[in-house]
Short mmCIF file of C-alpha atoms in Angstrom, two decimals:
data_model
loop_
_atom_site.label_atom_id
_atom_site.label_comp_id
_atom_site.label_asym_id
_atom_site.label_seq_id
_atom_site.Cartn_x
_atom_site.Cartn_y
_atom_site.Cartn_z
CA UNK A 1 -35.60 -11.62 6.02
CA UNK A 2 -34.20 -14.44 8.34
CA UNK A 3 -36.10 -17.72 8.10
CA UNK A 4 -37.71 -16.88 4.73
CA UNK A 5 -36.86 -17.27 0.95
CA UNK A 6 -33.86 -19.63 0.53
CA UNK A 7 -33.81 -20.08 4.43
CA UNK A 8 -37.55 -21.28 4.66
CA UNK A 9 -36.36 -24.98 5.13
CA UNK A 10 -34.32 -24.12 8.18
CA UNK A 11 -37.17 -23.47 10.41
CA UNK A 12 -40.25 -25.18 11.42
CA UNK A 13 -43.18 -22.88 12.89
CA UNK A 14 -41.05 -20.61 15.40
CA UNK A 15 -38.22 -22.90 16.06
CA UNK A 16 -35.23 -23.25 13.74
CA UNK A 17 -34.13 -26.79 12.79
CA UNK A 18 -30.54 -28.41 13.33
CA UNK A 19 -28.68 -29.65 10.47
CA UNK A 20 -27.52 -33.30 10.10
CA UNK A 21 -26.91 -35.62 6.98
CA UNK A 22 -27.59 -33.00 4.66
CA UNK A 23 -30.85 -32.28 6.00
CA UNK A 24 -32.68 -29.80 8.31
CA UNK A 25 -34.24 -31.70 11.17
CA UNK A 26 -36.41 -31.23 14.18
CA UNK A 27 -35.08 -32.82 17.56
CA UNK A 28 -36.66 -36.07 18.64
CA UNK A 29 -36.40 -34.33 22.38
CA UNK A 30 -39.33 -32.04 21.37
CA UNK A 31 -37.62 -29.20 23.37
CA UNK A 32 -36.19 -25.99 22.38
CA UNK A 33 -33.81 -23.53 23.77
CA UNK A 34 -34.93 -19.80 23.60
CA UNK A 35 -32.42 -16.95 22.36
CA UNK A 36 -32.85 -13.67 24.17
CA UNK A 37 -32.68 -10.40 22.13
CA UNK A 38 -30.06 -8.44 24.19
CA UNK A 39 -32.02 -5.07 23.49
CA UNK A 40 -35.45 -6.08 24.22
CA UNK A 41 -34.41 -8.74 26.58
CA UNK A 42 -37.28 -11.00 25.32
CA UNK A 43 -37.16 -14.18 23.32
CA UNK A 44 -36.40 -13.58 19.78
CA UNK A 45 -35.80 -17.12 18.30
CA UNK A 46 -35.88 -20.55 19.29
CA UNK A 47 -33.53 -23.36 18.34
CA UNK A 48 -33.49 -27.31 18.84
CA UNK A 49 -32.37 -28.74 21.97
CA UNK A 50 -30.50 -31.79 20.34
CA UNK A 51 -30.18 -35.01 22.29
CA UNK A 52 -27.04 -37.13 22.94
CA UNK A 53 -28.37 -39.87 20.67
CA UNK A 54 -28.45 -37.15 17.79
CA UNK A 55 -24.96 -36.26 18.62
CA UNK A 56 -23.93 -39.80 18.14
CA UNK A 57 -25.72 -40.24 14.77
CA UNK A 58 -24.09 -37.00 13.56
CA UNK A 59 -20.59 -38.39 14.61
CA UNK A 60 -21.48 -41.63 12.74
CA UNK A 61 -22.24 -39.81 9.65
CA UNK A 62 -19.40 -37.26 9.79
CA UNK A 63 -16.92 -40.14 10.10
CA UNK A 64 -18.44 -42.02 7.03
CA UNK A 65 -18.50 -38.73 4.92
CA UNK A 66 -15.07 -37.77 5.99
CA UNK A 67 -13.39 -40.75 4.44
CA UNK A 68 -14.86 -40.02 0.82
CA UNK A 69 -14.24 -36.22 1.43
CA UNK A 70 -10.47 -36.75 2.17
CA UNK A 71 -10.13 -38.73 -1.21
CA UNK A 72 -11.91 -35.70 -3.09
CA UNK A 73 -9.53 -33.82 -5.43
CA UNK A 74 -8.09 -30.83 -3.66
CA UNK A 75 -9.42 -28.52 -6.51
CA UNK A 76 -13.06 -29.76 -6.19
CA UNK A 77 -12.81 -28.98 -2.38
CA UNK A 78 -11.67 -25.56 -3.15
CA UNK A 79 -14.36 -25.04 -5.84
CA UNK A 80 -17.16 -25.93 -3.29
CA UNK A 81 -15.59 -23.51 -0.72
CA UNK A 82 -15.68 -20.61 -3.34
CA UNK A 83 -19.16 -21.46 -4.07
CA UNK A 84 -20.14 -21.37 -0.41
CA UNK A 85 -18.45 -18.01 -0.10
CA UNK A 86 -20.24 -16.29 -2.93
CA UNK A 87 -23.52 -17.63 -1.36
CA UNK A 88 -22.64 -16.36 2.09
CA UNK A 89 -22.04 -12.85 0.65
CA UNK A 90 -25.06 -12.88 -1.63
CA UNK A 91 -27.34 -13.49 1.58
CA UNK A 92 -25.61 -11.21 3.93
CA UNK A 93 -28.59 -9.33 4.59
CA UNK A 94 -30.59 -11.88 6.44
CA UNK A 95 -27.47 -13.29 8.27
CA UNK A 96 -26.74 -9.79 9.46
CA UNK A 97 -30.31 -9.23 10.52
CA UNK A 98 -29.80 -12.25 12.82
CA UNK A 99 -26.62 -10.80 14.13
CA UNK A 100 -28.49 -7.37 15.19
CA UNK A 101 -31.28 -9.29 17.10
CA UNK A 102 -29.22 -12.07 18.50
CA UNK A 103 -25.97 -10.22 19.72
CA UNK A 104 -27.02 -6.78 19.38
CA UNK A 105 -24.26 -6.09 16.80
CA UNK A 106 -24.60 -2.55 15.25
CA UNK A 107 -25.94 -3.32 11.52
CA UNK A 108 -23.28 -2.01 9.65
CA UNK A 109 -20.87 -4.24 11.65
CA UNK A 110 -23.13 -7.20 11.23
CA UNK A 111 -22.91 -6.99 7.39
CA UNK A 112 -19.27 -6.48 7.54
CA UNK A 113 -18.85 -9.79 9.40
CA UNK A 114 -20.75 -11.71 6.96
CA UNK A 115 -18.76 -10.09 3.99
CA UNK A 116 -15.62 -10.60 5.92
CA UNK A 117 -16.45 -14.14 6.36
CA UNK A 118 -17.09 -14.77 2.83
CA UNK A 119 -13.71 -13.30 1.92
CA UNK A 120 -12.05 -15.64 4.60
CA UNK A 121 -13.62 -18.74 3.09
CA UNK A 122 -12.22 -17.91 -0.45
CA UNK A 123 -8.90 -17.06 0.86
CA UNK A 124 -8.84 -20.34 2.71
CA UNK A 125 -9.76 -22.21 -0.40
CA UNK A 126 -6.75 -20.76 -2.38
CA UNK A 127 -4.40 -21.00 0.52
CA UNK A 128 -5.34 -24.52 1.07
CA UNK A 129 -4.54 -25.52 -2.55
CA UNK A 130 -1.18 -23.96 -2.23
CA UNK A 131 -0.23 -25.47 1.09
CA UNK A 132 -1.71 -28.90 0.73
CA UNK A 133 -0.74 -29.27 -2.90
CA UNK A 134 2.93 -29.43 -1.98
CA UNK A 135 4.92 -32.35 -0.29
CA UNK A 136 8.43 -32.87 0.75
CA UNK A 137 11.15 -35.26 -0.31
CA UNK A 138 14.10 -36.36 1.68
CA UNK A 139 16.98 -38.50 1.10
CA UNK A 140 18.84 -40.55 3.83
CA UNK A 141 22.54 -39.54 2.99
CA UNK A 142 22.04 -36.07 4.37
CA UNK A 143 22.12 -37.60 7.76
CA UNK A 144 25.66 -38.71 8.94
CA UNK A 145 26.18 -42.54 8.77
CA UNK A 146 23.60 -43.30 6.00
CA UNK A 147 23.77 -44.29 2.42
CA UNK A 148 21.78 -42.73 -0.36
CA UNK A 149 19.23 -45.82 -0.05
CA UNK A 150 15.96 -44.38 1.52
CA UNK A 151 13.60 -41.82 0.03
CA UNK A 152 10.98 -40.29 2.21
CA UNK A 153 7.87 -38.70 0.81
CA UNK A 154 5.54 -36.70 3.11
CA UNK A 155 2.58 -34.82 2.68
CA UNK A 156 -0.26 -33.44 5.06
CA UNK A 157 -3.43 -35.51 5.55
CA UNK A 158 -6.70 -34.46 7.46
CA UNK A 159 -7.19 -35.38 11.24
CA UNK A 160 -10.76 -36.76 10.78
CA UNK A 161 -13.69 -35.04 12.40
CA UNK A 162 -13.27 -31.23 13.62
CA UNK A 163 -15.55 -29.78 16.50
CA UNK A 164 -15.81 -26.06 15.95
CA UNK A 165 -17.18 -24.03 18.80
CA UNK A 166 -17.18 -20.24 18.26
CA UNK A 167 -18.21 -17.43 20.65
CA UNK A 168 -21.19 -15.23 20.70
CA UNK A 169 -19.38 -12.17 19.40
CA UNK A 170 -18.33 -13.57 15.98
CA UNK A 171 -20.62 -16.34 15.60
CA UNK A 172 -20.27 -16.34 11.57
CA UNK A 173 -16.94 -15.05 11.28
CA UNK A 174 -15.20 -17.22 13.92
CA UNK A 175 -17.17 -20.17 12.95
CA UNK A 176 -15.86 -19.99 9.30
CA UNK A 177 -12.22 -19.36 10.45
CA UNK A 178 -12.62 -23.05 11.66
CA UNK A 179 -14.89 -24.54 8.93
CA UNK A 180 -12.87 -23.38 6.00
CA UNK A 181 -9.64 -24.64 7.14
CA UNK A 182 -11.19 -28.11 8.22
CA UNK A 183 -12.86 -28.71 4.99
CA UNK A 184 -10.00 -27.84 2.49
CA UNK A 185 -7.84 -30.10 4.57
CA UNK A 186 -10.11 -33.07 4.04
CA UNK A 187 -11.73 -33.23 7.45
CA UNK A 188 -15.46 -33.38 8.30
CA UNK A 189 -16.89 -30.52 10.53
CA UNK A 190 -19.34 -30.50 13.23
CA UNK A 191 -20.29 -27.13 14.71
CA UNK A 192 -21.74 -26.36 18.00
CA UNK A 193 -22.69 -22.59 17.66
CA UNK A 194 -22.93 -20.41 20.78
CA UNK A 195 -26.58 -20.05 21.97
CA UNK A 196 -26.60 -16.35 21.19
CA UNK A 197 -25.69 -16.25 17.72
CA UNK A 198 -26.91 -19.64 16.88
CA UNK A 199 -29.41 -18.55 14.35
CA UNK A 200 -27.03 -16.64 12.51
CA UNK A 201 -24.84 -19.47 12.34
CA UNK A 202 -27.54 -21.86 11.28
CA UNK A 203 -28.21 -19.46 8.35
CA UNK A 204 -24.30 -19.77 7.50
CA UNK A 205 -24.51 -23.28 7.55
CA UNK A 206 -27.40 -23.33 4.91
CA UNK A 207 -25.27 -21.54 2.53
CA UNK A 208 -22.69 -24.25 2.74
CA UNK A 209 -25.63 -26.60 2.25
CA UNK A 210 -26.77 -24.69 -0.99
CA UNK A 211 -23.08 -24.88 -2.15
CA UNK A 212 -23.53 -28.80 -2.51
CA UNK A 213 -21.25 -30.26 0.10
CA UNK A 214 -21.60 -34.13 0.62
CA UNK A 215 -24.10 -35.10 3.06
CA UNK A 216 -22.86 -35.88 6.41
CA UNK A 217 -19.82 -33.87 6.03
CA UNK A 218 -21.07 -30.70 7.75
CA UNK A 219 -23.36 -30.68 10.94
CA UNK A 220 -24.51 -28.19 13.17
CA UNK A 221 -25.79 -29.17 16.59
CA UNK A 222 -27.80 -26.86 18.87
CA UNK A 223 -28.82 -27.43 22.46
CA UNK A 224 -28.03 -26.83 25.99
CA UNK A 225 -24.40 -26.91 26.83
CA UNK A 226 -25.27 -28.72 30.13
CA UNK A 227 -26.87 -31.61 28.17
CA UNK A 228 -24.67 -32.00 25.23
CA UNK A 229 -21.60 -29.72 25.83
CA UNK A 230 -19.32 -32.38 27.75
CA UNK A 231 -20.80 -35.08 25.59
CA UNK A 232 -19.64 -33.28 22.45
CA UNK A 233 -16.15 -32.55 23.48
CA UNK A 234 -15.49 -35.60 25.04
CA UNK A 235 -16.86 -37.82 22.03
CA UNK A 236 -14.70 -40.27 20.83
CA UNK A 237 -15.66 -39.52 17.28
CA UNK A 238 -13.81 -36.05 17.50
CA UNK A 239 -10.39 -35.93 16.49
CA UNK A 240 -9.81 -32.22 16.93
CA UNK A 241 -11.39 -29.17 18.70
CA UNK A 242 -11.34 -25.64 17.63
CA UNK A 243 -12.84 -23.41 20.52
CA UNK A 244 -12.92 -19.70 20.86
CA UNK A 245 -14.18 -18.45 24.14
CA UNK A 246 -13.71 -18.01 27.87
CA UNK A 247 -12.85 -20.44 30.63
CA UNK A 248 -14.89 -23.10 29.39
CA UNK A 249 -12.01 -23.71 26.98
CA UNK A 250 -9.81 -24.47 30.14
CA UNK A 251 -12.18 -26.93 31.41
CA UNK A 252 -12.48 -28.65 27.96
CA UNK A 253 -8.71 -28.89 27.73
CA UNK A 254 -8.57 -30.77 31.00
CA UNK A 255 -11.50 -33.31 29.85
CA UNK A 256 -10.26 -34.10 26.33
CA UNK A 257 -7.79 -36.98 25.47
CA UNK A 258 -4.91 -36.96 23.06
CA UNK A 259 -6.45 -34.83 20.30
CA UNK A 260 -5.09 -31.53 18.86
CA UNK A 261 -6.80 -28.41 20.62
CA UNK A 262 -6.87 -24.98 19.10
CA UNK A 263 -8.03 -22.39 21.70
CA UNK A 264 -8.40 -18.58 22.03
CA UNK A 265 -9.62 -17.80 25.56
CA UNK A 266 -9.79 -14.23 25.92
CA UNK A 267 -7.23 -11.43 27.00
CA UNK A 268 -6.57 -8.52 29.24
CA UNK A 269 -5.01 -6.63 26.37
CA UNK A 270 -2.91 -3.69 27.75
CA UNK A 271 -2.03 -0.60 25.84
CA UNK A 272 1.18 1.21 27.04
CA UNK A 273 1.52 4.81 25.83
CA UNK A 274 5.09 6.34 26.00
CA UNK A 275 5.77 10.11 26.54
CA UNK A 276 6.94 10.48 22.84
CA UNK A 277 3.76 8.77 21.39
CA UNK A 278 1.44 10.57 18.96
CA UNK A 279 -1.22 11.06 21.50
CA UNK A 280 -4.10 11.97 18.99
CA UNK A 281 -3.41 8.51 17.35
CA UNK A 282 -3.19 6.83 20.69
CA UNK A 283 -6.44 8.51 21.81
CA UNK A 284 -8.46 7.34 18.73
CA UNK A 285 -7.07 3.92 18.83
CA UNK A 286 -8.02 3.71 22.62
CA UNK A 287 -11.60 4.63 21.87
CA UNK A 288 -11.88 2.45 18.85
CA UNK A 289 -10.03 -0.56 20.46
CA UNK A 290 -11.82 -0.25 23.90
CA UNK A 291 -15.23 0.56 22.81
CA UNK A 292 -16.07 -0.80 19.47
CA UNK A 293 -18.82 -3.41 19.78
CA UNK A 294 -19.25 -2.26 23.36
CA UNK A 295 -15.92 -3.64 24.28
CA UNK A 296 -17.08 -7.23 23.77
CA UNK A 297 -13.98 -8.25 21.81
CA UNK A 298 -11.15 -10.53 23.00
CA UNK A 299 -8.80 -8.21 21.40
CA UNK A 300 -10.44 -4.94 22.96
CA UNK A 301 -8.25 -2.54 24.72
CA UNK A 302 -8.85 -3.82 28.47
CA UNK A 303 -6.32 -1.44 30.25
CA UNK A 304 -4.39 1.65 29.34
CA UNK A 305 -1.02 2.08 30.91
CA UNK A 306 0.19 5.59 30.26
CA UNK A 307 3.22 7.41 31.26
CA UNK A 308 2.17 9.92 34.08
CA UNK A 309 3.75 12.99 32.27
CA UNK A 310 1.21 12.53 29.53
CA UNK A 311 -1.50 11.01 31.33
CA UNK A 312 -3.95 14.18 31.73
CA UNK A 313 -3.54 14.97 28.05
CA UNK A 314 -4.26 11.39 26.77
CA UNK A 315 -7.42 11.09 29.27
CA UNK A 316 -8.59 14.48 27.98
CA UNK A 317 -8.49 13.60 24.41
CA UNK A 318 -10.00 10.21 25.01
CA UNK A 319 -12.93 11.61 27.14
CA UNK A 320 -13.58 14.14 24.09
CA UNK A 321 -13.84 11.02 21.61
CA UNK A 322 -15.99 9.11 23.95
CA UNK A 323 -18.54 11.89 24.33
CA UNK A 324 -19.17 11.72 20.60
CA UNK A 325 -20.14 8.19 21.05
CA UNK A 326 -23.58 7.26 20.08
CA UNK A 327 -25.50 5.02 22.58
CA UNK A 328 -28.60 2.97 21.41
CA UNK A 329 -29.96 0.05 19.67
CA UNK A 330 -28.11 -1.72 17.03
CA UNK A 331 -30.73 -1.36 14.30
CA UNK A 332 -29.52 2.36 14.45
CA UNK A 333 -26.08 1.63 13.87
CA UNK A 334 -25.09 2.92 17.30
CA UNK A 335 -21.64 2.86 18.52
CA UNK A 336 -22.41 1.55 21.97
CA UNK A 337 -25.19 -1.14 22.09
CA UNK A 338 -26.55 -3.56 24.73
CA UNK A 339 -24.26 -6.18 26.12
CA UNK A 340 -25.04 -9.63 25.43
CA UNK A 341 -26.90 -10.57 28.58
CA UNK A 342 -28.31 -9.39 31.83
CA UNK A 343 -25.68 -11.46 33.74
CA UNK A 344 -22.71 -9.80 31.63
CA UNK A 345 -24.16 -6.40 32.69
CA UNK A 346 -24.25 -7.27 36.32
CA UNK A 347 -20.74 -8.70 36.08
CA UNK A 348 -19.61 -5.15 34.62
CA UNK A 349 -21.38 -3.29 37.11
CA UNK A 350 -19.81 -5.20 39.78
CA UNK A 351 -16.16 -4.17 38.45
CA UNK A 352 -17.46 -0.43 38.32
CA UNK A 353 -18.80 -0.59 41.97
CA UNK A 354 -15.58 -2.02 43.08
CA UNK A 355 -13.39 0.63 41.38
CA UNK A 356 -15.79 3.25 42.94
CA UNK A 357 -15.57 1.90 46.35
CA UNK A 358 -11.57 1.92 45.99
CA UNK A 359 -11.39 5.49 44.67
CA UNK A 360 -11.16 5.26 40.92
CA UNK A 361 -11.93 8.79 39.04
CA UNK A 362 -15.03 8.39 37.05
CA UNK A 363 -14.66 10.37 33.91
CA UNK A 364 -18.40 10.01 33.00
CA UNK A 365 -21.29 9.25 35.12
CA UNK A 366 -21.94 5.39 35.27
CA UNK A 367 -25.21 4.90 33.54
CA UNK A 368 -27.12 1.70 32.93
CA UNK A 369 -30.47 0.78 31.33
CA UNK A 370 -31.20 -2.97 31.32
CA UNK A 371 -28.32 -4.38 29.32
CA UNK A 372 -27.47 -1.00 27.81
CA UNK A 373 -24.13 0.50 29.60
CA UNK A 374 -23.05 3.95 28.46
CA UNK A 375 -19.17 4.02 27.85
CA UNK A 376 -17.06 4.74 30.83
CA UNK A 377 -13.39 5.72 31.41
CA UNK A 378 -12.02 5.14 34.80
CA UNK A 379 -8.90 7.14 35.60
CA UNK A 380 -6.41 6.54 38.50
CA UNK A 381 -7.10 2.87 38.63
CA UNK A 382 -4.89 1.03 41.05
CA UNK A 383 -3.67 -2.76 40.87
CA UNK A 384 -5.83 -3.55 43.87
CA UNK A 385 -8.90 -3.09 42.01
CA UNK A 386 -10.71 -5.77 40.10
CA UNK A 387 -10.89 -3.96 36.84
CA UNK A 388 -7.12 -3.82 36.71
CA UNK A 389 -6.91 -7.43 36.05
CA UNK A 390 -10.49 -8.98 35.25
CA UNK A 391 -11.79 -8.84 31.59
CA UNK A 392 -14.98 -6.71 31.65
CA UNK A 393 -16.14 -7.59 28.16
CA UNK A 394 -18.13 -4.34 28.07
CA UNK A 395 -17.65 -0.48 27.50
CA UNK A 396 -15.62 0.25 30.68
CA UNK A 397 -12.15 1.04 30.41
CA UNK A 398 -9.42 1.49 33.08
CA UNK A 399 -6.58 3.88 33.03
CA UNK A 400 -3.51 3.22 34.99
CA UNK A 401 -0.82 5.92 35.40
CA UNK A 402 2.74 4.61 35.29
CA UNK A 403 6.35 6.09 35.99
CA UNK A 404 8.17 3.75 33.63
CA UNK A 405 8.06 1.48 30.75
CA UNK A 406 9.17 -1.50 32.90
CA UNK A 407 6.14 -0.82 35.47
CA UNK A 408 3.79 -1.05 32.43
CA UNK A 409 5.50 -4.26 31.10
CA UNK A 410 5.38 -5.62 34.72
CA UNK A 411 1.76 -5.14 34.89
CA UNK A 412 1.21 -6.45 31.60
CA UNK A 413 3.16 -9.59 32.27
CA UNK A 414 1.53 -10.19 35.95
CA UNK A 415 -1.96 -11.11 34.02
CA UNK A 416 -2.70 -14.79 33.73
CA UNK A 417 -3.94 -13.70 30.20
CA UNK A 418 -1.61 -12.90 27.35
CA UNK A 419 -3.60 -12.55 24.01
CA UNK A 420 -2.63 -9.10 22.57
CA UNK A 421 -0.90 -5.94 23.54
CA UNK A 422 -0.13 -2.70 22.05
CA UNK A 423 2.60 0.10 22.51
CA UNK A 424 2.26 3.66 21.07
CA UNK A 425 5.76 5.52 20.56
CA UNK A 426 7.56 7.13 17.92
CA UNK A 427 10.72 5.33 18.59
CA UNK A 428 10.64 1.94 16.76
CA UNK A 429 13.68 0.65 18.63
CA UNK A 430 11.74 1.13 21.92
CA UNK A 431 8.44 -0.46 20.49
CA UNK A 432 10.55 -3.54 19.37
CA UNK A 433 12.18 -4.07 22.80
CA UNK A 434 8.77 -3.51 24.51
CA UNK A 435 7.30 -5.97 22.26
CA UNK A 436 9.89 -8.53 22.83
CA UNK A 437 9.30 -7.98 26.54
CA UNK A 438 5.40 -8.28 26.69
CA UNK A 439 4.41 -11.86 27.23
CA UNK A 440 1.54 -11.73 24.52
CA UNK A 441 0.99 -13.67 21.51
CA UNK A 442 0.78 -10.57 19.36
CA UNK A 443 1.92 -6.87 19.81
CA UNK A 444 0.53 -4.09 18.01
CA UNK A 445 2.58 -0.91 17.29
CA UNK A 446 0.94 2.17 17.09
CA UNK A 447 -2.54 0.57 16.73
CA UNK A 448 -5.14 -1.00 18.90
CA UNK A 449 -5.17 -4.80 19.51
CA UNK A 450 -6.93 -6.51 16.53
CA UNK A 451 -7.61 -9.93 15.16
CA UNK A 452 -6.91 -9.82 11.58
CA UNK A 453 -6.46 -9.52 8.69
CA UNK A 454 -7.65 -13.24 8.80
CA UNK A 455 -4.66 -14.82 7.34
CA UNK A 456 -2.15 -13.18 9.95
CA UNK A 457 -1.46 -15.65 12.89
CA UNK A 458 -3.26 -15.26 15.99
CA UNK A 459 -2.57 -16.78 19.25
CA UNK A 460 -2.37 -16.17 22.87
CA UNK A 461 -0.04 -16.98 25.65
CA UNK A 462 -0.54 -18.20 29.14
CA UNK A 463 -4.43 -18.80 29.93
CA UNK A 464 -5.35 -16.72 26.49
CA UNK A 465 -4.89 -20.26 24.61
CA UNK A 466 -3.55 -23.24 22.97
CA UNK A 467 -1.95 -23.25 19.36
CA UNK A 468 -2.14 -20.32 16.68
CA UNK A 469 -5.13 -19.37 14.70
CA UNK A 470 -4.99 -17.79 11.21
CA UNK A 471 -5.77 -19.48 7.90
CA UNK A 472 -2.57 -20.98 7.38
CA UNK A 473 -1.77 -22.05 10.81
CA UNK A 474 -5.30 -23.45 11.11
CA UNK A 475 -4.73 -25.41 7.83
CA UNK A 476 -1.45 -26.86 9.23
CA UNK A 477 -3.19 -27.46 12.78
CA UNK A 478 -5.94 -29.51 11.39
CA UNK A 479 -3.64 -31.94 9.42
CA UNK A 480 -1.01 -34.31 10.23
CA UNK A 481 2.19 -35.67 8.50
CA UNK A 482 2.06 -38.90 6.44
CA UNK A 483 5.31 -40.29 5.48
CA UNK A 484 5.87 -43.01 2.83
CA UNK A 485 9.62 -44.35 3.02
CA UNK A 486 11.11 -46.24 -0.04
CA UNK A 487 13.72 -48.53 0.73
CA UNK A 488 16.27 -49.26 -2.02
CA UNK A 489 18.50 -52.25 -2.28
CA UNK A 490 22.18 -51.82 -1.66
CA UNK A 491 23.93 -51.21 -4.79
CA UNK A 492 25.44 -54.12 -6.47
CA UNK A 493 28.12 -52.14 -8.43
CA UNK A 494 31.29 -50.23 -7.14
CA UNK A 495 32.36 -46.69 -8.38
CA UNK A 496 35.52 -47.08 -10.36
#
């Protein structure tokens, strides 16, 4: 169970502690932040409300620990990461329990997230050894006008202290996707978990503690964003920020100074279906991509753009699959579970009401009980409806009928977001041309949008983000190049 056994040290009474300098501590504020169970809509857990002074102490300790960690042999860093990965997978049960209760993630998906996270950490350790174990050697006479009297040796070195801010929907996996690359690269890591998902993240951090990482190298700060959010992101002790979330990321990017930013900020992922597509495959991927975890994924299918001549068939096939989705609590492994909060449910309902008022066709009756919203497919959606452009982050999917591929591409590219897109066709030449034309970070051909496997590049264009994620890209992003130039004296001899 959560907070028991090997995790008993991370809780005091009913309040989970924060992690700093290798210890689990209570905040001097004496305050706590409640975490609401999306299913019961009642407080499930409480975490510490840390102060700005505690943030300062964490930064001081991180800076000191990082300097030592940067000199730690690469193989030792990798060894500790492998150990943490094994511990994480060993304790998947309690961590998955937290995910079920904090964010209403279906039980089987919660376990999968933890196991996937362990695999990600191990892969990162191995990839880090390969990438960081290599340097580069240059000689000066390869550039015009130079003699062979300068040698340049370059290698990757850490940035310093990395601030990691994951989202509620993957508070473990999208935390370790930042933690692993930061640590293998020789950085210190400060984690600010989302409020919903904080307890799962604290359990995950304890696995790194049990692995034996040096004190001060890893910290986990909990608290109210209104009190410590800006203070953290603008702290002079931070050398890099890796953030996954929504519009908050845009605000962060405007406030931070000259430090590297890695940001994924959501998407309005379009699925374009051509008349020659495998319609059964398309329908299956629309349902999986649009309704998995109740649509609360940045890479969920957010709008279906289907050629008019096959639209009726596609809608019929999708409706048949939607009818089989099981709606209910996450403990019962239901397909559709409550969305994260009442405010989120209210926002989704606002999009639904707007579509209704403007004449969208409801393929199912709209139904809501608390935070639980039944899956809904909206047909005949038009561009003047909010749902055509806004990201619902819920189990509501709009269908826009198009007369040409160009019309679909135009709608996709007119969005301010550009995370992923997908196209379904049997013609690979068409698929590649459409992929080139879509202004998104990734285009999936004959599959729904998805993040992963975790070593694949993952990035967004426009307002969907800055930089690229994925294990290799994250390691490169969390390091910088250091060069040493050896200047040789001019030769005193002449060639005969």
